[in-house]
Structures are given as structure tokens and as C-alpha cells.
Short mmCIF file of C-alpha atoms in Angstrom, two decimals:
data_model
loop_
_atom_site.label_atom_id
_atom_site.label_comp_id
_atom_site.label_asym_id
_atom_site.label_seq_id
_atom_site.Cartn_x
_atom_site.Cartn_y
_atom_site.Cartn_z
CA MET A 1 34.57 -3.13 3.74
CA PRO A 2 32.10 -1.82 5.92
CA ILE A 3 28.50 -0.72 5.90
CA THR A 4 29.22 2.79 5.56
CA ASN A 5 31.66 3.07 3.42
CA ILE A 6 28.38 4.94 1.38
CA PHE A 7 29.18 7.43 2.99
CA GLN A 8 32.70 6.92 1.44
CA PHE A 9 33.74 10.19 -1.77
CA ARG A 10 33.77 12.89 0.62
CA THR A 11 34.21 15.10 -1.64
CA THR A 12 32.85 18.28 -3.89
CA ASN A 13 30.94 15.55 -6.07
CA VAL A 14 28.66 14.82 -2.85
CA THR A 15 28.22 18.33 -2.07
CA LEU A 16 27.40 18.86 -5.53
CA LEU A 17 24.98 16.03 -5.05
CA SER A 18 23.20 17.35 -2.09
CA ILE A 19 23.00 20.96 -3.23
CA LEU A 20 21.24 19.99 -6.34
CA TYR A 21 19.38 17.10 -4.22
CA PHE A 22 17.84 19.59 -1.72
CA VAL A 23 16.74 22.14 -4.91
CA MET A 24 14.65 20.10 -6.46
CA SER A 25 13.09 18.54 -2.89
CA VAL A 26 12.37 22.06 -2.32
CA TYR A 27 11.23 22.87 -5.46
CA LEU A 28 9.42 19.51 -6.20
CA PHE A 29 7.36 19.54 -2.29
CA ASN A 30 6.64 23.39 -3.19
CA LYS A 31 4.84 22.16 -6.30
CA TYR A 32 3.47 19.34 -5.21
CA GLY A 33 2.48 18.63 -1.59
CA THR A 34 1.38 15.97 0.40
CA GLN A 35 -0.29 13.56 -2.43
CA PHE A 36 -2.77 11.69 -2.36
CA VAL A 37 -4.45 9.67 -4.96
CA ASN A 38 -6.70 6.67 -5.40
CA ASP A 39 -4.21 3.99 -3.84
CA SER A 40 -3.34 6.26 -1.10
CA PRO A 41 -6.24 5.51 1.36
CA ARG A 42 -5.90 1.26 0.83
CA TYR A 43 -1.58 1.55 2.25
CA LEU A 44 -3.08 3.93 5.38
CA ASN A 45 -5.97 1.96 6.06
CA TYR A 46 -4.03 -1.07 5.92
CA ALA A 47 -1.58 0.37 7.98
CA CYS A 48 -3.92 1.20 10.75
CA TYR A 49 -5.48 -1.83 10.19
CA LEU A 50 -2.23 -3.66 11.52
CA LYS A 51 -3.00 -1.25 14.59
CA SER A 52 -4.75 -4.14 15.96
CA GLY A 53 -2.32 -7.29 14.55
CA PHE A 54 -0.83 -8.50 11.37
CA TYR A 55 -3.71 -9.99 8.76
CA TYR A 56 -3.18 -11.18 5.05
CA ASP A 57 -4.89 -8.69 2.53
CA PRO A 58 -4.85 -10.36 -0.99
CA LEU A 59 -3.60 -7.70 -2.10
CA ASN A 60 -2.08 -5.26 -0.25
CA PHE A 61 0.34 -8.11 1.26
CA TRP A 62 2.53 -7.46 -1.55
CA TYR A 63 2.59 -3.65 -0.67
CA PHE A 64 3.89 -5.07 3.07
CA THR A 65 6.65 -3.17 3.53
CA TYR A 66 4.42 0.49 2.60
CA ALA A 67 2.13 -0.78 5.15
CA ILE A 68 4.63 -0.65 7.09
CA PHE A 69 6.24 2.57 6.90
CA ILE A 70 2.66 4.57 7.25
CA TYR A 71 2.84 1.76 10.21
CA LEU A 72 5.97 2.93 12.13
CA HIS A 73 4.65 6.74 11.26
CA GLN A 74 1.52 6.50 12.79
CA PHE A 75 2.47 5.08 16.26
CA PHE A 76 3.39 9.27 16.96
CA SER A 77 1.15 10.73 14.60
CA ASP A 78 -1.63 10.34 12.41
CA ALA A 79 0.29 13.46 10.37
CA ILE A 80 0.75 12.85 6.65
CA LEU A 81 3.17 15.38 6.46
CA PRO A 82 5.78 13.56 8.14
CA ILE A 83 5.95 10.81 5.67
CA ILE A 84 6.71 12.90 3.26
CA ILE A 85 9.65 14.48 4.38
CA ASN A 86 11.06 10.97 5.68
CA GLN A 87 10.30 10.24 2.35
CA TYR A 88 11.88 12.33 0.43
CA LEU A 89 15.58 11.83 3.51
CA ILE A 90 15.00 7.90 2.49
CA GLY A 91 15.80 9.35 -1.51
CA TYR A 92 18.67 11.35 -0.64
CA PHE A 93 20.68 8.23 1.05
CA ALA A 94 18.81 6.94 -1.51
CA VAL A 95 21.16 8.82 -4.03
CA LEU A 96 24.04 8.39 -1.72
CA ALA A 97 23.69 4.97 -2.36
CA LEU A 98 23.65 5.16 -5.83
CA TYR A 99 26.73 7.33 -6.41
CA ARG A 100 28.75 4.74 -4.15
CA ALA A 101 27.29 2.31 -5.71
CA THR A 102 28.20 3.53 -9.58
CA GLY A 103 32.05 4.55 -7.66
CA ILE A 104 32.32 1.45 -6.64
CA ILE A 105 32.06 -0.64 -9.84
CA THR A 106 33.80 2.27 -12.40
CA GLY A 107 36.59 3.18 -9.79
CA ASN A 108 35.43 6.84 -11.49
CA LYS A 109 34.04 9.72 -9.82
CA THR A 110 32.92 11.20 -12.85
CA THR A 111 31.22 7.90 -13.64
CA ALA A 112 29.30 7.93 -10.19
CA LEU A 113 28.21 11.33 -10.53
CA LEU A 114 26.86 11.82 -13.77
CA ALA A 115 24.78 8.68 -12.94
CA SER A 116 22.99 10.39 -9.61
CA LEU A 117 23.00 13.35 -11.25
CA LEU A 118 20.56 11.65 -14.19
CA PHE A 119 18.80 10.09 -10.99
CA ILE A 120 18.20 13.53 -9.38
CA ILE A 121 17.25 15.86 -12.55
CA PHE A 122 14.71 13.78 -13.99
CA PRO A 123 11.58 15.06 -12.00
CA ASP A 124 9.63 11.93 -12.71
CA ASN A 125 12.25 9.86 -10.09
CA LEU A 126 11.80 12.08 -7.03
CA PHE A 127 8.32 13.41 -6.97
CA TRP A 128 6.84 10.65 -6.16
CA HIS A 129 8.47 11.06 -2.61
CA SER A 130 5.19 13.87 -2.08
CA TYR A 131 2.99 11.40 -2.99
CA ILE A 132 1.07 8.86 -0.92
CA LEU A 133 2.38 5.56 -2.62
CA THR A 134 4.98 2.81 -2.46
CA GLU A 135 7.33 4.36 -5.07
CA SER A 136 8.83 6.04 -3.10
CA ILE A 137 10.00 3.58 -0.82
CA TYR A 138 10.40 0.94 -3.61
CA SER A 139 12.90 3.36 -5.29
CA SER A 140 14.86 4.41 -2.83
CA PHE A 141 15.77 0.90 -1.04
CA LEU A 142 15.93 0.06 -4.59
CA CYS A 143 19.70 2.01 -4.41
CA PHE A 144 19.83 0.02 -1.40
CA SER A 145 20.04 -3.19 -3.14
CA PHE A 146 22.01 -2.23 -5.85
CA TYR A 147 24.50 -1.06 -3.45
CA ALA A 148 24.07 -4.28 -1.22
CA ILE A 149 24.40 -6.44 -4.03
CA ILE A 150 27.55 -4.75 -5.46
CA LEU A 151 29.71 -3.93 -2.27
CA HIS A 152 29.24 -7.37 -1.83
CA LEU A 153 30.66 -7.94 -5.09
CA LYS A 154 33.66 -6.73 -3.98
CA ALA A 155 33.70 -7.66 -1.02
CA PRO A 156 32.31 -11.00 -0.05
CA THR A 157 31.14 -11.08 3.29
CA LYS A 158 28.40 -11.83 6.21
CA SER A 159 27.66 -8.59 6.87
CA ASN A 160 27.06 -7.59 2.87
CA PHE A 161 25.56 -10.88 2.54
CA THR A 162 23.10 -9.50 5.10
CA LEU A 163 22.79 -5.99 4.17
CA ILE A 164 21.59 -7.50 0.54
CA VAL A 165 19.56 -9.67 2.12
CA ILE A 166 17.59 -7.10 4.04
CA THR A 167 17.57 -4.79 1.47
CA VAL A 168 15.59 -6.94 -0.73
CA THR A 169 13.31 -8.35 1.30
CA ILE A 170 12.01 -4.82 1.95
CA CYS A 171 12.16 -4.23 -1.67
CA PHE A 172 10.29 -7.84 -2.05
CA PHE A 173 7.06 -6.83 -0.31
CA CYS A 174 7.05 -3.01 -1.55
CA LYS A 175 5.52 -4.12 -5.46
CA PRO A 176 4.56 -7.24 -7.02
CA THR A 177 7.16 -6.33 -9.86
CA SER A 178 9.84 -6.45 -7.23
CA PRO A 179 10.56 -10.32 -7.44
CA ALA A 180 12.69 -9.15 -10.74
CA LEU A 181 15.47 -8.59 -8.22
CA ILE A 182 15.43 -11.00 -7.35
CA PHE A 183 15.79 -13.33 -10.42
CA ALA A 184 18.53 -10.55 -11.27
CA LEU A 185 20.49 -12.72 -8.61
CA VAL A 186 19.07 -16.04 -9.30
CA ILE A 187 19.11 -16.01 -13.05
CA PRO A 188 23.12 -15.75 -13.42
CA TRP A 189 23.79 -18.41 -10.58
CA LEU A 190 20.96 -21.19 -12.00
CA ALA A 191 23.25 -20.10 -15.96
CA LYS A 192 26.27 -21.35 -13.99
CA PHE A 193 25.03 -23.74 -11.70
CA LEU A 194 23.39 -25.70 -15.47
CA LYS A 195 27.10 -25.79 -17.11
CA ASN A 196 28.64 -27.78 -14.32
CA PRO A 197 27.47 -31.13 -16.21
CA SER A 198 27.36 -32.54 -12.67
CA TYR A 199 24.41 -33.59 -10.89
CA ARG A 200 21.73 -33.76 -13.67
CA LEU A 201 18.94 -35.17 -11.89
CA TRP A 202 19.11 -32.99 -9.55
CA LYS A 203 19.07 -30.06 -11.45
CA ILE A 204 16.32 -31.08 -13.37
CA SER A 205 13.86 -31.40 -9.93
CA SER A 206 14.98 -28.17 -8.90
CA LEU A 207 13.92 -26.60 -12.21
CA ILE A 208 10.65 -28.21 -12.28
CA VAL A 209 10.27 -27.00 -8.94
CA THR A 210 11.78 -23.24 -8.82
CA GLY A 211 9.65 -22.68 -12.00
CA MET A 212 6.36 -24.53 -9.75
CA THR A 213 7.01 -22.56 -7.27
CA VAL A 214 7.72 -18.92 -9.47
CA LEU A 215 3.91 -20.01 -10.99
CA ILE A 216 2.79 -20.15 -8.10
CA LEU A 217 4.04 -17.29 -6.40
CA ALA A 218 3.08 -15.15 -9.53
CA ASN A 219 -0.93 -16.02 -9.88
CA GLN A 220 -0.57 -15.18 -6.08
CA MET A 221 0.65 -11.78 -6.70
CA ILE A 222 -1.61 -11.27 -9.20
CA ASN A 223 -4.32 -12.64 -8.97
CA MET A 224 -6.27 -9.54 -7.52
CA HIS A 225 -5.66 -7.38 -10.38
CA ARG A 226 -8.37 -7.73 -13.03
CA VAL A 227 -5.78 -8.39 -16.04
CA MET A 228 -8.07 -10.94 -17.69
CA LEU A 229 -11.01 -7.28 -18.41
CA ILE A 230 -7.87 -6.10 -19.49
CA TYR A 231 -6.47 -7.62 -22.15
CA GLU A 232 -10.15 -8.18 -23.02
CA LYS A 233 -10.94 -4.30 -23.57
CA GLY A 234 -7.75 -3.76 -25.34
CA ASP A 235 -6.33 -1.18 -22.92
CA ILE A 236 -2.81 -0.41 -23.03
CA ILE A 237 -3.69 2.12 -20.48
CA PHE A 238 -4.90 0.52 -17.37
CA ALA A 239 -8.38 1.03 -17.17
CA MET A 240 -8.52 3.57 -20.56
CA HIS A 241 -11.76 1.27 -21.56
CA GLN A 242 -13.60 3.59 -18.59
CA ILE A 243 -12.88 6.35 -20.36
CA PRO A 244 -14.96 6.21 -23.52
CA ASN A 245 -15.02 10.38 -23.40
CA ASN A 246 -11.46 11.09 -23.52
CA PRO A 247 -9.11 12.16 -26.29
CA PHE A 248 -7.25 10.02 -26.43
CA HIS A 249 -9.25 6.83 -24.96
CA ASP A 250 -9.14 5.31 -29.06
CA PHE A 251 -4.86 6.01 -29.82
CA LEU A 252 -4.38 4.38 -26.28
CA ARG A 253 -6.30 1.43 -26.60
CA VAL A 254 -5.91 -2.27 -29.66
CA THR A 255 -9.42 -2.27 -30.74
CA PRO A 256 -11.05 -6.04 -30.38
CA PRO A 257 -11.30 -8.74 -32.52
CA ASP A 258 -14.54 -9.94 -32.76
CA ASP A 259 -13.88 -13.52 -32.61
CA LEU A 260 -12.17 -12.80 -29.30
CA HIS A 261 -11.56 -15.76 -27.49
CA VAL A 262 -12.31 -14.98 -23.63
CA PRO A 263 -11.11 -18.28 -21.83
CA GLU A 264 -13.11 -19.29 -18.37
CA GLN A 265 -11.41 -17.42 -15.74
CA ASP A 266 -12.38 -20.27 -13.09
CA GLY A 267 -8.81 -21.25 -12.42
CA PRO A 268 -5.34 -19.52 -11.68
CA LEU A 269 -5.19 -16.54 -13.43
CA ILE A 270 -1.97 -17.38 -15.38
CA ILE A 271 -3.39 -20.60 -16.96
CA SER A 272 -6.35 -18.03 -18.55
CA MET A 273 -3.02 -15.43 -19.80
CA VAL A 274 -1.32 -18.04 -21.26
CA GLU A 275 -4.93 -19.39 -22.50
CA PHE A 276 -5.71 -16.02 -24.30
CA ILE A 277 -2.44 -15.43 -25.31
CA VAL A 278 -2.20 -18.93 -27.10
CA ASN A 279 -5.98 -17.96 -28.65
CA ASN A 280 -5.62 -15.27 -29.39
CA PRO A 281 -1.70 -14.35 -30.50
CA ILE A 282 -1.89 -11.36 -33.52
CA TYR A 283 -4.58 -9.38 -31.38
CA TRP A 284 -1.59 -10.16 -28.12
CA VAL A 285 0.94 -8.72 -30.12
CA LYS A 286 -0.41 -5.55 -30.83
CA LEU A 287 -1.30 -5.39 -27.11
CA LEU A 288 2.63 -6.06 -26.75
CA LEU A 289 3.81 -3.59 -29.04
CA GLY A 290 1.73 -1.00 -27.65
CA LYS A 291 2.37 -1.51 -24.07
CA LEU A 292 6.61 -1.51 -25.13
CA ILE A 293 6.36 1.16 -27.15
CA VAL A 294 3.67 3.94 -24.44
CA TYR A 295 6.20 2.27 -21.61
CA LEU A 296 9.89 2.32 -23.61
CA SER A 297 8.88 5.92 -24.25
CA HIS A 298 7.88 7.22 -21.59
CA ILE A 299 5.70 9.78 -23.02
CA ARG A 300 1.93 10.21 -22.30
CA PRO A 301 -0.21 12.41 -24.69
CA TYR A 302 -1.97 14.11 -21.65
CA TRP A 303 1.51 14.72 -20.19
CA SER A 304 2.04 18.65 -21.03
CA TRP A 305 4.60 19.33 -23.94
CA SER A 306 7.61 20.37 -21.09
CA HIS A 307 6.92 16.95 -19.87
CA ILE A 308 8.26 15.78 -23.21
CA ILE A 309 10.39 17.54 -24.01
CA ALA A 310 12.53 16.86 -20.30
CA VAL A 311 11.86 12.83 -21.31
CA ILE A 312 13.22 13.43 -24.96
CA LEU A 313 16.49 15.27 -23.36
CA ILE A 314 16.95 12.85 -20.36
CA ILE A 315 15.24 9.49 -20.70
CA TRP A 316 15.50 8.90 -25.15
CA PRO A 317 19.73 10.06 -24.23
CA SER A 318 20.28 7.94 -21.36
CA TYR A 319 19.10 4.32 -23.74
CA TYR A 320 21.65 4.90 -26.01
CA PHE A 321 24.35 5.15 -23.98
CA ALA A 322 23.71 2.44 -21.70
CA ILE A 323 22.49 0.25 -25.10
CA MET A 324 26.40 1.46 -25.74
CA THR A 325 27.46 -0.08 -22.36
CA LEU A 326 25.84 -3.39 -23.47
CA ARG A 327 27.55 -3.41 -26.90
CA LYS A 328 30.86 -2.13 -26.07
CA LYS A 329 30.86 -4.51 -22.29
CA LEU A 330 32.05 -1.40 -21.02
CA LEU A 331 30.50 -3.53 -17.37
CA SER A 332 32.30 -7.31 -16.78
CA LYS A 333 29.70 -10.41 -17.51
CA LYS A 334 29.05 -10.40 -13.86
CA LEU A 335 27.51 -7.36 -13.22
CA LEU A 336 25.86 -6.99 -16.87
CA LEU A 337 24.55 -9.85 -16.87
CA PRO A 338 21.96 -9.34 -13.59
CA ILE A 339 21.24 -6.11 -14.34
CA PHE A 340 19.73 -6.96 -18.55
CA THR A 341 18.05 -9.69 -16.42
CA TYR A 342 16.40 -7.13 -14.05
CA LEU A 343 16.59 -4.91 -16.85
CA LEU A 344 13.95 -7.70 -19.30
CA MET A 345 12.30 -8.88 -16.18
CA HIS A 346 10.26 -5.53 -15.78
CA LEU A 347 9.57 -5.31 -19.59
CA LEU A 348 8.17 -8.70 -19.10
CA ILE A 349 6.19 -8.14 -15.97
CA VAL A 350 4.51 -4.43 -17.98
CA CYS A 351 3.87 -5.75 -21.27
CA ASN A 352 2.15 -8.69 -19.91
CA THR A 353 -0.19 -6.61 -17.83
CA TRP A 354 -0.61 -2.87 -18.49
CA VAL A 355 1.07 0.15 -18.76
CA ASP A 356 -0.27 2.64 -16.43
CA TRP A 357 -1.41 5.95 -16.78
CA ASP A 358 1.12 8.29 -14.89
CA ALA A 359 4.24 6.12 -15.51
CA ARG A 360 4.88 4.56 -11.74
CA PHE A 361 5.84 1.77 -13.81
CA PHE A 362 9.00 3.07 -15.21
CA VAL A 363 10.15 4.01 -11.29
CA PRO A 364 12.06 0.51 -10.81
CA LEU A 365 13.86 0.63 -14.18
CA PHE A 366 15.86 4.45 -14.03
CA PRO A 367 18.57 3.52 -11.33
CA ALA A 368 19.72 0.68 -13.34
CA LEU A 369 19.26 2.53 -16.40
CA ALA A 370 21.21 5.44 -14.72
CA LEU A 371 23.74 3.57 -13.70
CA LEU A 372 24.65 2.13 -17.54
CA ALA A 373 24.23 5.35 -19.15
CA ALA A 374 26.09 6.88 -16.92
CA VAL A 375 29.04 3.90 -17.80
CA GLY A 376 28.22 4.54 -21.82
CA LEU A 377 28.34 8.92 -21.67
CA ALA A 378 31.31 9.09 -19.64
CA ASP A 379 32.99 6.97 -21.73
CA LYS A 380 32.08 9.14 -24.73
CA LEU A 381 33.04 11.68 -22.86
CA GLU A 382 36.86 10.24 -22.58
CA GLN A 383 37.28 9.46 -26.32
CA LEU A 384 35.39 13.30 -26.67
CA GLN A 385 38.81 14.33 -24.62
CA ALA A 386 40.82 12.12 -26.04
CA LYS A 387 40.29 13.81 -29.37
CA PRO A 388 43.33 16.04 -30.80
CA PHE A 389 42.39 19.73 -30.62
CA ARG A 390 42.10 21.87 -34.41
#
């Protein structure tokens, strides 16, 4: 099956999605324009420095994809507007990729349409295209990666596998949380590998090497972040301790106990995190639950009421229908296991670090959530349609 099949299903559905995406994009660009936030300058600066040749930056290297994206634009112009326009344009093709991926899985155009509609109508997905942030490209290439993976599952070919390698590699260097996608691909294979009773010594050796590699890589990715400071201060939302006059300061923090054990931070950060958790189990569980609730609810008390209502009307029902998809096993186990692994990895990463102020960390969840929710919603609509009219 050729890669160009992303444009298949040239029907009224694609026309509807195209029009809706265009309308939403115009509205959001008119509302947000070009947005610069705290992290924007470091992306621009890293891209600018790359003109003198590649160099390793301990923090920005894990956002290398976005730096290269900016770097390519800077060849032609230092203007920011072309970056924003291309982010919206790539986002459009990402919606088509999600539509096609869902269509391949289900063989149902209506389900594919529902997944894409869910993705478009929730503004928190598209307005990141107006920001000089990695979230735009990350979200789009996650959709491309899902499409590539599903395409290869249906038609295993060298070209489709090459597409997986390209898209997943691009995702990997978008953001430190992106290895969750690789875990989602590897763990189902690993589970199958371990079930085979042969090559026991090889399996044990492979697990040890893989585990050590993951720990070293994870430590490198988060080493430049202030994880232990967040633990020590009890922040649910990142750096909440720095704004004590904020009316939600106490609500978005957990008060540390007087006997809090803070380990010496002269070794690997991963080791310090484990030591902190072991020595402060009750406090850490409170932090974990607080982050989990704030992250999954996707609500911030400082957001507008219209934003909160949009979350309640779109995100929360999406959870319900996604759970129905998992509970009723409406998708094959071959697909459900990697999707579940992907979502679980993001939960573990966020709950063991922090929840962000502007809900950026929710971005990688939504392509998978939209897909699962659409399957469950389509199933519910079919049930309602099958009931006799009374």
C-alpha cells in the first residue's frame, strides 16, 4: 500500500474536514496570532547557533527536531510568520493522516471522521500552531507516526517500515516525553519475545542491557530539568512555589512534611528521584495523585469558564468512549496494547515530574485519545441506530 494513500477517501468527509480545519485555523490565528512564551527564545537561538555547525546542548538537543524546523526557515528569512503558517499547514496533513489511520483500523469512514472531528474541534490541539513551541510539530508527527505504524501493520513493506523509522525518529527528537512512542512499539514485541521459552540467557542479557540503556537515556533527558526542586517544594503545577501570591498557590501544591528527606544531588538524577520516593512514600503518593488529577482532568482553575466547559464537553466524554473501546475490546489486541502502553508511559512521565502550567503535556495524548474515543462513540451510535423506534 503506497504512502500516498494518506489522501485516499477523497469524499465529502475530507472536504468537510478541510473546510472545518481552515475555519478553525483562521479563527485561532486571528485570536492568537504569533505567540512567544518562555521557551520560544531558546528554540530560536539554538537554531541560529546551528548555522555555525552542529553542537550538543544538554537541554535543547532533545528538542532538536523543532530547532531544525526553525533552522530551515531561517535559511530563507528570519521572519516568524512563515514558521507559523507552515505549522498550520503541516497540522492540516496531520489531520488527514489521523483520518486515514482510523479508517484503516476500522474500515469505517464515519469512525475516521469522528476521530478527526474530535481532534479539530478541541482548540487546545490546534492553537499550538500559533506558538513558537515544539508542541505543534510534535503533535503533527505523532499523527504521521500513527498512520505509518498502522499502515505497516496492514501492509508490511520496506517503504512503510522506512516511513515508521523516519516519523518516529522525528518524534523522538521533538520532546523528552517522545520515547513513549518507542516504548509503545517495543513493549508488545518484548512481551511476545519473553513468552518464547527459547534463548533464556539471551533474554535475560537483553533485558539487563535494555533496562540500563533506558535508565541512562532517561537520566540524560531529564538531567537539565529541576525535578528534585519540584519534589522538594511540592509543586503539582511546574514552579508554583515561585508565585506565592497566586490565588491558586496552595491548591496546586502539596505541603511538604517537616521531616522531608531530600537526597544529595551529586549523582544521577534518576537515582536521586528513587531515593526521594523511597524515603518520602506518603508525601510522594500525594504529589502523584495531585498531578494525575490535574493532568487527566485537563482543567486549570485559572482558565476561563468557556475553556473549562469545552474540556468537560469534549475531553471528559472522550475518556468515557475511549474506556468503552478498551473494555469492550473494539480494537484488536495488537493495536490496543501499544496504544495503552503509549498512554500509560505519558502518565508515568508526567506524574513523576510535573504538570505544566498551560497544559502542553496533554498534547501527545490527544491523537490516541481521539482515535479510541471515536471507535467507542461510533459503536454507541450503531447501538442507538439498531434500536427499534418507539
